[in-house]
């Protein structure tokens, strides 16, 4: 069909497209045929539905001459003999004579309604008008109730009596005392439920926060078709008490990485409390490295005994020989929340170095990571409640003397949890996992990984010592004559000779040097020099015979007052740290000191440092060191000072305090890398 507009432009349009347009109509033609909404008509009362169908017959008789198609028009309604006005007048007199007073205007109005809406247009609209949830309640009371419900969304759980008092106070403030009456308690409660039920405005504070965090509908399900396509990371406090040291107990925190496609828990880390950026970065390293079959585990837990094509995979990745039956998955996209851990510079750099795309979930939106949240519930039901020291999910479910029931240390609980992951979680049928070729067949995570490997393949990714160091937090420091100093600790070794007071060549960081440190083992740091990373020890490491963390060191800094120079004060801090660890290790000292020492001992137990380290002196570079960037800073005794903006950067008083009282299993990158390489 060709259409011509007012300007004379011609356009060709398909007839089917033109007739299907909602705005298309034939001028002065017969109305478009409409299918009656029989489903809606069936919901009406019988008398209302019969009235509408009766009017349909009357209107058809006026317009076509017969009430039903196929009949012979009567003389008074014959369109060939009578005009429309005469037929309308005849119908009005006919209905009035039958006891239903009707005017000609009413007949015309019903004809127009039938032409616009069909049979549904003839229905008495008063019977289908939506009813208000508040009924006939005073609109001013309804407005006050809605405002009070909205104001208490984030408040602690209260009663309807408190809500009624708030409504009464709001009405008195707005209209004056006694002007607007508050309904009686029973009527008020019915009004509140009518307005709030299903809206997430009632219930406990937890329920209201959960309803508020739900994303707007419609909900789009998360679909992943290959291993690593989407991995979700999150942390939760485990409902189990563990023994840290000397009887100090506490609830550990669990951080996991869950692969959505296979529902595999690719990595899991337990620590005493809190979450650290190091742990989030370590999780990435643990995912892509096979889990070793621990001593004492049953041989059936080996990858060789699973459904995985073991021989073919070992030819691709020799690290899988002797590994446990846990999937090895390289993530493509990692979904995290807005926590400080997962948006830290160390975690972002770790994702960038491994080629991982980071996808933050919307703030306060638990359902955006529904898979990992549901996994935490399964861990609580299938693992935690069978462990000694189980606390229950809330205070109302906690038994008496749970602290006395705690019998597992943190390393032991980590060992149990790792074994349960291999023996229980990865071999258990999952209702949401279906075989790609047999949708009716439920499979386990390890079976799903095996099925998808045949499609996606397997590409091993190995991490060297430098890769593990890259996952540690970074600082930018000046290499002075005395070495590198931060956090009231001085690090020095012969390996730094030739680089002292020299520029690094990185102008974006003020010509400072890149330094990586581990807050769980602060007795050494790693400095990136032109030949690569070199290990530099703390000059007072020999003064402390027991392991400690940055959290322990910061506790000493707040407890020991500075009464001498910087060097003497650092030595005093080291001796005070040794005294604290010995005193707390013997069961003496305050509860705070024993807790600090217990966390340090937990860090040592999880370190798994099985191989001796090379000394920093053995890794020293050659005697000849080229001039960096063609510039050299003056040394002590040669006159001059550090360039402007560099002096004083490494003072301990200016360090940023980071909450690092946590435990990670990656305490020695050299030993960690040598496990598989």
mmCIF file of C-alpha atoms in Angstrom, residues 75-359:
data_model
loop_
_atom_site.group_PDB
_atom_site.id
_atom_site.type_symbol
_atom_site.label_atom_id
_atom_site.label_comp_id
_atom_site.label_asym_id
_atom_site.label_seq_id
_atom_site.Cartn_x
_atom_site.Cartn_y
_atom_site.Cartn_z
ATOM 1 C CA UNK A 75 -39.845 -3.836 10.407
ATOM 2 C CA UNK A 76 -39.226 -1.379 13.275
ATOM 3 C CA UNK A 77 -35.439 -2.142 13.256
ATOM 4 C CA UNK A 78 -34.900 -2.714 9.536
ATOM 5 C CA UNK A 79 -31.984 -0.439 8.451
ATOM 6 C CA UNK A 80 -33.474 -0.316 4.965
ATOM 7 C CA UNK A 81 -36.769 1.158 6.221
ATOM 8 C CA UNK A 82 -35.865 3.044 9.396
ATOM 9 C CA UNK A 83 -33.178 5.602 10.167
ATOM 10 C CA UNK A 84 -30.741 5.187 13.093
ATOM 11 C CA UNK A 85 -32.538 7.878 15.082
ATOM 12 C CA UNK A 86 -35.873 6.082 14.621
ATOM 13 C CA UNK A 87 -34.340 2.730 15.677
ATOM 14 C CA UNK A 88 -32.799 4.320 18.783
ATOM 15 C CA UNK A 89 -36.122 5.885 19.729
ATOM 16 C CA UNK A 90 -37.927 2.570 19.208
ATOM 17 C CA UNK A 91 -35.415 0.723 21.464
ATOM 18 C CA UNK A 92 -35.728 3.341 24.200
ATOM 19 C CA UNK A 93 -39.557 3.076 24.203
ATOM 20 C CA UNK A 94 -39.341 -0.743 24.099
ATOM 21 C CA UNK A 95 -37.097 -0.953 27.168
ATOM 22 C CA UNK A 96 -39.180 1.614 29.057
ATOM 23 C CA UNK A 97 -42.340 -0.335 28.356
ATOM 24 C CA UNK A 98 -40.615 -3.484 29.709
ATOM 25 C CA UNK A 99 -40.056 -1.791 33.065
ATOM 26 C CA UNK A 100 -36.532 -0.503 32.444
ATOM 27 C CA UNK A 101 -36.779 3.249 31.972
ATOM 28 C CA UNK A 102 -34.311 4.136 29.221
ATOM 29 C CA UNK A 103 -33.770 7.302 27.215
ATOM 30 C CA UNK A 104 -32.520 7.736 23.670
ATOM 31 C CA UNK A 105 -29.296 9.252 25.100
ATOM 32 C CA UNK A 106 -28.671 6.060 27.058
ATOM 33 C CA UNK A 107 -29.075 3.949 23.918
ATOM 34 C CA UNK A 108 -26.600 6.150 22.034
ATOM 35 C CA UNK A 109 -24.115 6.004 24.911
ATOM 36 C CA UNK A 110 -24.291 2.199 25.006
ATOM 37 C CA UNK A 111 -23.732 2.066 21.240
ATOM 38 C CA UNK A 112 -20.584 4.212 21.618
ATOM 39 C CA UNK A 113 -19.272 2.073 24.494
ATOM 40 C CA UNK A 114 -19.872 -1.122 22.512
ATOM 41 C CA UNK A 115 -18.068 0.341 19.518
ATOM 42 C CA UNK A 116 -15.023 1.271 21.657
ATOM 43 C CA UNK A 117 -14.794 -1.679 24.037
ATOM 44 C CA UNK A 118 -17.049 -4.460 22.811
ATOM 45 C CA UNK A 119 -18.974 -6.424 25.415
ATOM 46 C CA UNK A 120 -16.609 -5.274 28.174
ATOM 47 C CA UNK A 121 -17.573 -1.667 27.418
ATOM 48 C CA UNK A 122 -21.206 -2.504 28.249
ATOM 49 C CA UNK A 123 -20.313 -3.760 31.742
ATOM 50 C CA UNK A 124 -21.280 -1.544 34.672
ATOM 51 C CA UNK A 125 -17.853 -0.079 35.448
ATOM 52 C CA UNK A 126 -18.772 0.488 39.086
ATOM 53 C CA UNK A 127 -18.553 -3.259 39.665
ATOM 54 C CA UNK A 128 -15.038 -3.584 38.188
ATOM 55 C CA UNK A 129 -13.561 -0.440 39.684
ATOM 56 C CA UNK A 130 -10.396 -1.357 41.703
ATOM 57 C CA UNK A 131 -10.969 -1.204 45.419
ATOM 58 C CA UNK A 132 -8.700 0.807 47.651
ATOM 59 C CA UNK A 133 -6.620 -1.172 50.148
ATOM 60 C CA UNK A 134 -7.545 1.386 52.782
ATOM 61 C CA UNK A 135 -11.261 1.071 52.147
ATOM 62 C CA UNK A 136 -13.194 4.047 53.510
ATOM 63 C CA UNK A 137 -10.496 5.095 55.975
ATOM 64 C CA UNK A 138 -9.733 8.788 56.376
ATOM 65 C CA UNK A 139 -7.191 9.732 53.671
ATOM 66 C CA UNK A 140 -5.306 11.813 56.239
ATOM 67 C CA UNK A 141 -4.881 8.747 58.449
ATOM 68 C CA UNK A 142 -3.794 6.660 55.463
ATOM 69 C CA UNK A 143 -1.146 9.241 54.522
ATOM 70 C CA UNK A 144 0.163 9.353 58.098
ATOM 71 C CA UNK A 145 0.347 5.543 58.294
ATOM 72 C CA UNK A 146 2.264 5.293 55.018
ATOM 73 C CA UNK A 147 4.724 7.972 56.178
ATOM 74 C CA UNK A 148 5.270 6.198 59.506
ATOM 75 C CA UNK A 149 5.848 2.855 57.761
ATOM 76 C CA UNK A 150 8.411 4.409 55.461
ATOM 77 C CA UNK A 151 10.273 6.130 58.303
ATOM 78 C CA UNK A 152 10.766 2.915 60.276
ATOM 79 C CA UNK A 153 12.227 0.870 57.395
ATOM 80 C CA UNK A 154 15.755 1.172 58.809
ATOM 81 C CA UNK A 155 14.830 1.296 62.502
ATOM 82 C CA UNK A 156 14.971 -1.508 65.032
ATOM 83 C CA UNK A 157 12.029 -3.884 65.234
ATOM 84 C CA UNK A 158 9.042 -2.386 67.040
ATOM 85 C CA UNK A 159 5.361 -3.130 67.691
ATOM 86 C CA UNK A 160 2.185 -1.861 66.061
ATOM 87 C CA UNK A 161 1.462 0.022 69.283
ATOM 88 C CA UNK A 162 4.560 2.159 68.706
ATOM 89 C CA UNK A 163 3.482 2.709 65.111
ATOM 90 C CA UNK A 164 0.010 3.817 66.239
ATOM 91 C CA UNK A 165 1.559 6.326 68.662
ATOM 92 C CA UNK A 166 3.758 7.703 65.867
ATOM 93 C CA UNK A 167 0.708 8.141 63.626
ATOM 94 C CA UNK A 168 -1.212 9.889 66.410
ATOM 95 C CA UNK A 169 1.690 12.279 67.071
ATOM 96 C CA UNK A 170 2.029 13.060 63.361
ATOM 97 C CA UNK A 171 -1.713 13.822 63.037
ATOM 98 C CA UNK A 172 -1.672 16.073 66.094
ATOM 99 C CA UNK A 173 1.339 17.947 64.754
ATOM 100 C CA UNK A 174 -0.205 18.384 61.292
ATOM 101 C CA UNK A 175 -3.868 19.103 62.147
ATOM 102 C CA UNK A 176 -3.942 19.823 65.849
ATOM 103 C CA UNK A 177 -4.945 17.714 68.868
ATOM 104 C CA UNK A 178 -8.231 15.861 68.480
ATOM 105 C CA UNK A 179 -8.937 17.035 64.911
ATOM 106 C CA UNK A 180 -8.246 13.698 63.198
ATOM 107 C CA UNK A 181 -9.135 10.619 65.213
ATOM 108 C CA UNK A 182 -6.879 7.573 65.090
ATOM 109 C CA UNK A 183 -8.857 4.331 64.489
ATOM 110 C CA UNK A 184 -9.183 1.859 67.368
ATOM 111 C CA UNK A 185 -6.291 -0.622 67.747
ATOM 112 C CA UNK A 186 -8.028 -3.494 65.947
ATOM 113 C CA UNK A 187 -9.122 -1.299 63.027
ATOM 114 C CA UNK A 188 -5.701 0.375 62.925
ATOM 115 C CA UNK A 189 -3.939 -2.992 62.772
ATOM 116 C CA UNK A 190 -6.129 -4.131 59.864
ATOM 117 C CA UNK A 191 -5.375 -0.864 58.049
ATOM 118 C CA UNK A 192 -1.622 -1.289 58.580
ATOM 119 C CA UNK A 193 -1.645 -4.852 57.260
ATOM 120 C CA UNK A 194 -3.754 -3.791 54.263
ATOM 121 C CA UNK A 195 -1.197 -1.105 53.382
ATOM 122 C CA UNK A 196 2.049 -2.922 54.285
ATOM 123 C CA UNK A 197 1.572 -6.635 53.583
ATOM 124 C CA UNK A 198 3.687 -7.677 50.641
ATOM 125 C CA UNK A 199 5.563 -4.373 50.564
ATOM 126 C CA UNK A 200 8.417 -5.361 52.891
ATOM 127 C CA UNK A 201 7.462 -2.702 55.460
ATOM 128 C CA UNK A 202 6.610 -5.044 58.337
ATOM 129 C CA UNK A 203 8.568 -7.794 60.051
ATOM 130 C CA UNK A 204 11.911 -7.780 61.811
ATOM 131 C CA UNK A 205 14.729 -5.389 60.978
ATOM 132 C CA UNK A 206 16.579 -8.165 59.126
ATOM 133 C CA UNK A 207 13.528 -8.988 57.002
ATOM 134 C CA UNK A 208 12.989 -5.322 56.147
ATOM 135 C CA UNK A 209 16.637 -4.846 55.157
ATOM 136 C CA UNK A 210 16.468 -7.981 53.011
ATOM 137 C CA UNK A 211 13.330 -6.775 51.228
ATOM 138 C CA UNK A 212 14.908 -3.355 50.696
ATOM 139 C CA UNK A 213 18.004 -4.946 49.120
ATOM 140 C CA UNK A 214 16.062 -6.931 46.550
ATOM 141 C CA UNK A 215 16.671 -5.671 43.021
ATOM 142 C CA UNK A 216 13.707 -4.295 41.089
ATOM 143 C CA UNK A 217 11.710 -6.801 39.081
ATOM 144 C CA UNK A 218 11.876 -8.516 36.715
ATOM 145 C CA UNK A 219 14.647 -10.729 38.076
ATOM 146 C CA UNK A 220 17.053 -11.942 35.416
ATOM 147 C CA UNK A 221 18.608 -15.319 36.238
ATOM 148 C CA UNK A 222 22.386 -15.582 36.132
ATOM 149 C CA UNK A 223 23.489 -18.094 33.515
ATOM 150 C CA UNK A 224 27.038 -19.371 32.982
ATOM 151 C CA UNK A 225 27.781 -21.985 30.320
ATOM 152 C CA UNK A 226 31.480 -22.698 30.859
ATOM 153 C CA UNK A 227 33.793 -23.031 33.859
ATOM 154 C CA UNK A 228 35.208 -19.717 34.968
ATOM 155 C CA UNK A 229 32.771 -17.641 32.928
ATOM 156 C CA UNK A 230 31.418 -16.187 36.180
ATOM 157 C CA UNK A 231 32.924 -16.661 39.632
ATOM 158 C CA UNK A 232 31.358 -15.115 42.731
ATOM 159 C CA UNK A 233 33.424 -14.179 45.790
ATOM 160 C CA UNK A 234 32.118 -13.318 49.231
ATOM 161 C CA UNK A 235 32.893 -13.672 52.928
ATOM 162 C CA UNK A 236 30.847 -14.678 55.953
ATOM 163 C CA UNK A 237 31.468 -15.406 59.617
ATOM 164 C CA UNK A 238 31.284 -19.148 60.137
ATOM 165 C CA UNK A 239 28.892 -20.427 62.809
ATOM 166 C CA UNK A 240 31.647 -22.384 64.563
ATOM 167 C CA UNK A 241 33.895 -21.529 67.503
ATOM 168 C CA UNK A 242 37.581 -22.380 67.079
ATOM 169 C CA UNK A 243 40.472 -22.373 69.541
ATOM 170 C CA UNK A 244 43.113 -19.841 68.560
ATOM 171 C CA UNK A 245 45.726 -20.314 71.322
ATOM 172 C CA UNK A 246 45.871 -20.649 75.108
ATOM 173 C CA UNK A 247 42.127 -21.134 75.309
ATOM 174 C CA UNK A 248 41.239 -18.002 73.325
ATOM 175 C CA UNK A 249 38.232 -18.859 71.159
ATOM 176 C CA UNK A 250 36.535 -16.991 68.348
ATOM 177 C CA UNK A 251 34.460 -17.407 65.211
ATOM 178 C CA UNK A 252 36.501 -17.631 61.998
ATOM 179 C CA UNK A 253 35.613 -15.934 58.771
ATOM 180 C CA UNK A 254 35.260 -17.891 55.548
ATOM 181 C CA UNK A 255 35.946 -16.422 52.113
ATOM 182 C CA UNK A 256 35.087 -18.576 49.100
ATOM 183 C CA UNK A 257 35.154 -18.369 45.322
ATOM 184 C CA UNK A 258 32.168 -20.129 43.699
ATOM 185 C CA UNK A 259 32.030 -21.019 40.011
ATOM 186 C CA UNK A 260 28.452 -20.490 38.803
ATOM 187 C CA UNK A 261 28.611 -22.931 35.871
ATOM 188 C CA UNK A 262 29.722 -25.932 37.934
ATOM 189 C CA UNK A 263 28.819 -24.781 41.486
ATOM 190 C CA UNK A 264 32.374 -25.680 42.463
ATOM 191 C CA UNK A 265 33.967 -24.006 45.469
ATOM 192 C CA UNK A 266 37.239 -23.305 43.700
ATOM 193 C CA UNK A 267 39.015 -21.856 46.737
ATOM 194 C CA UNK A 268 38.245 -21.286 50.402
ATOM 195 C CA UNK A 269 40.238 -19.523 53.124
ATOM 196 C CA UNK A 270 39.544 -19.468 56.879
ATOM 197 C CA UNK A 271 41.010 -16.884 59.240
ATOM 198 C CA UNK A 272 40.293 -15.576 62.755
ATOM 199 C CA UNK A 273 38.331 -12.419 61.966
ATOM 200 C CA UNK A 274 37.804 -9.790 59.292
ATOM 201 C CA UNK A 275 38.692 -9.841 55.631
ATOM 202 C CA UNK A 276 41.904 -8.706 54.051
ATOM 203 C CA UNK A 277 42.940 -7.690 50.575
ATOM 204 C CA UNK A 278 45.676 -10.305 50.725
ATOM 205 C CA UNK A 279 43.120 -13.057 51.242
ATOM 206 C CA UNK A 280 41.053 -11.923 48.256
ATOM 207 C CA UNK A 281 44.138 -11.936 46.051
ATOM 208 C CA UNK A 282 45.273 -15.295 47.417
ATOM 209 C CA UNK A 283 41.898 -16.758 46.493
ATOM 210 C CA UNK A 284 42.659 -16.051 42.839
ATOM 211 C CA UNK A 285 46.003 -17.840 43.126
ATOM 212 C CA UNK A 286 44.440 -20.858 44.860
ATOM 213 C CA UNK A 287 41.770 -21.227 42.187
ATOM 214 C CA UNK A 288 44.192 -21.800 39.344
ATOM 215 C CA UNK A 289 46.493 -24.131 41.330
ATOM 216 C CA UNK A 290 45.507 -27.769 42.029
ATOM 217 C CA UNK A 291 44.828 -28.708 45.648
ATOM 218 C CA UNK A 292 47.320 -31.174 47.053
ATOM 219 C CA UNK A 293 46.059 -34.458 48.458
ATOM 220 C CA UNK A 294 46.786 -33.948 52.149
ATOM 221 C CA UNK A 295 48.458 -36.687 54.196
ATOM 222 C CA UNK A 296 45.904 -38.954 55.844
ATOM 223 C CA UNK A 297 43.179 -38.369 53.281
ATOM 224 C CA UNK A 298 41.530 -41.360 51.695
ATOM 225 C CA UNK A 299 42.914 -42.350 48.299
ATOM 226 C CA UNK A 300 39.395 -42.092 46.866
ATOM 227 C CA UNK A 301 39.665 -38.282 47.156
ATOM 228 C CA UNK A 302 42.430 -38.131 44.559
ATOM 229 C CA UNK A 303 41.730 -36.573 41.195
ATOM 230 C CA UNK A 304 42.900 -39.805 39.598
ATOM 231 C CA UNK A 305 39.933 -41.654 41.168
ATOM 232 C CA UNK A 306 37.324 -39.128 40.019
ATOM 233 C CA UNK A 307 35.307 -38.919 36.784
ATOM 234 C CA UNK A 308 37.825 -36.479 35.295
ATOM 235 C CA UNK A 309 39.826 -37.707 32.248
ATOM 236 C CA UNK A 310 42.919 -37.826 34.432
ATOM 237 C CA UNK A 311 45.491 -39.181 31.967
ATOM 238 C CA UNK A 312 44.692 -36.561 29.352
ATOM 239 C CA UNK A 313 44.803 -33.705 31.872
ATOM 240 C CA UNK A 314 48.105 -34.816 33.415
ATOM 241 C CA UNK A 315 49.682 -34.673 29.972
ATOM 242 C CA UNK A 316 48.605 -31.019 29.814
ATOM 243 C CA UNK A 317 49.381 -30.050 33.415
ATOM 244 C CA UNK A 318 51.873 -32.121 35.407
ATOM 245 C CA UNK A 319 50.793 -30.381 38.615
ATOM 246 C CA UNK A 320 47.611 -32.481 38.614
ATOM 247 C CA UNK A 321 49.580 -35.604 39.470
ATOM 248 C CA UNK A 322 48.774 -36.427 43.086
ATOM 249 C CA UNK A 323 46.224 -33.621 43.337
ATOM 250 C CA UNK A 324 42.879 -33.799 45.126
ATOM 251 C CA UNK A 325 39.567 -34.013 43.256
ATOM 252 C CA UNK A 326 38.853 -30.298 43.280
ATOM 253 C CA UNK A 327 38.200 -28.453 39.987
ATOM 254 C CA UNK A 328 40.960 -26.167 38.749
ATOM 255 C CA UNK A 329 39.225 -23.207 37.138
ATOM 256 C CA UNK A 330 40.704 -20.012 35.710
ATOM 257 C CA UNK A 331 38.145 -17.209 36.245
ATOM 258 C CA UNK A 332 37.107 -14.902 33.437
ATOM 259 C CA UNK A 333 34.737 -12.653 35.403
ATOM 260 C CA UNK A 334 34.657 -12.275 39.185
ATOM 261 C CA UNK A 335 31.527 -10.853 40.838
ATOM 262 C CA UNK A 336 32.177 -9.174 44.190
ATOM 263 C CA UNK A 337 30.361 -6.825 46.528
ATOM 264 C CA UNK A 338 31.318 -3.243 47.358
ATOM 265 C CA UNK A 339 33.456 -4.243 50.334
ATOM 266 C CA UNK A 340 36.823 -2.577 50.877
ATOM 267 C CA UNK A 341 38.526 -5.923 50.357
ATOM 268 C CA UNK A 342 37.346 -6.461 46.791
ATOM 269 C CA UNK A 343 37.875 -2.890 45.595
ATOM 270 C CA UNK A 344 41.379 -2.528 47.062
ATOM 271 C CA UNK A 345 44.346 -1.730 44.860
ATOM 272 C CA UNK A 346 46.018 -5.076 45.558
ATOM 273 C CA UNK A 347 42.957 -7.077 44.507
ATOM 274 C CA UNK A 348 42.381 -4.916 41.431
ATOM 275 C CA UNK A 349 46.012 -5.313 40.389
ATOM 276 C CA UNK A 350 45.814 -9.068 40.977
ATOM 277 C CA UNK A 351 42.760 -9.307 38.714
ATOM 278 C CA UNK A 352 44.507 -7.202 36.097
ATOM 279 C CA UNK A 353 47.667 -9.314 36.147
ATOM 280 C CA UNK A 354 45.655 -12.534 35.722
ATOM 281 C CA UNK A 355 43.385 -11.092 33.019
ATOM 282 C CA UNK A 356 40.275 -11.318 35.192
ATOM 283 C CA UNK A 357 37.333 -8.980 34.608
ATOM 284 C CA UNK A 358 35.968 -7.561 37.872
ATOM 285 C CA UNK A 359 32.202 -6.984 38.116
#
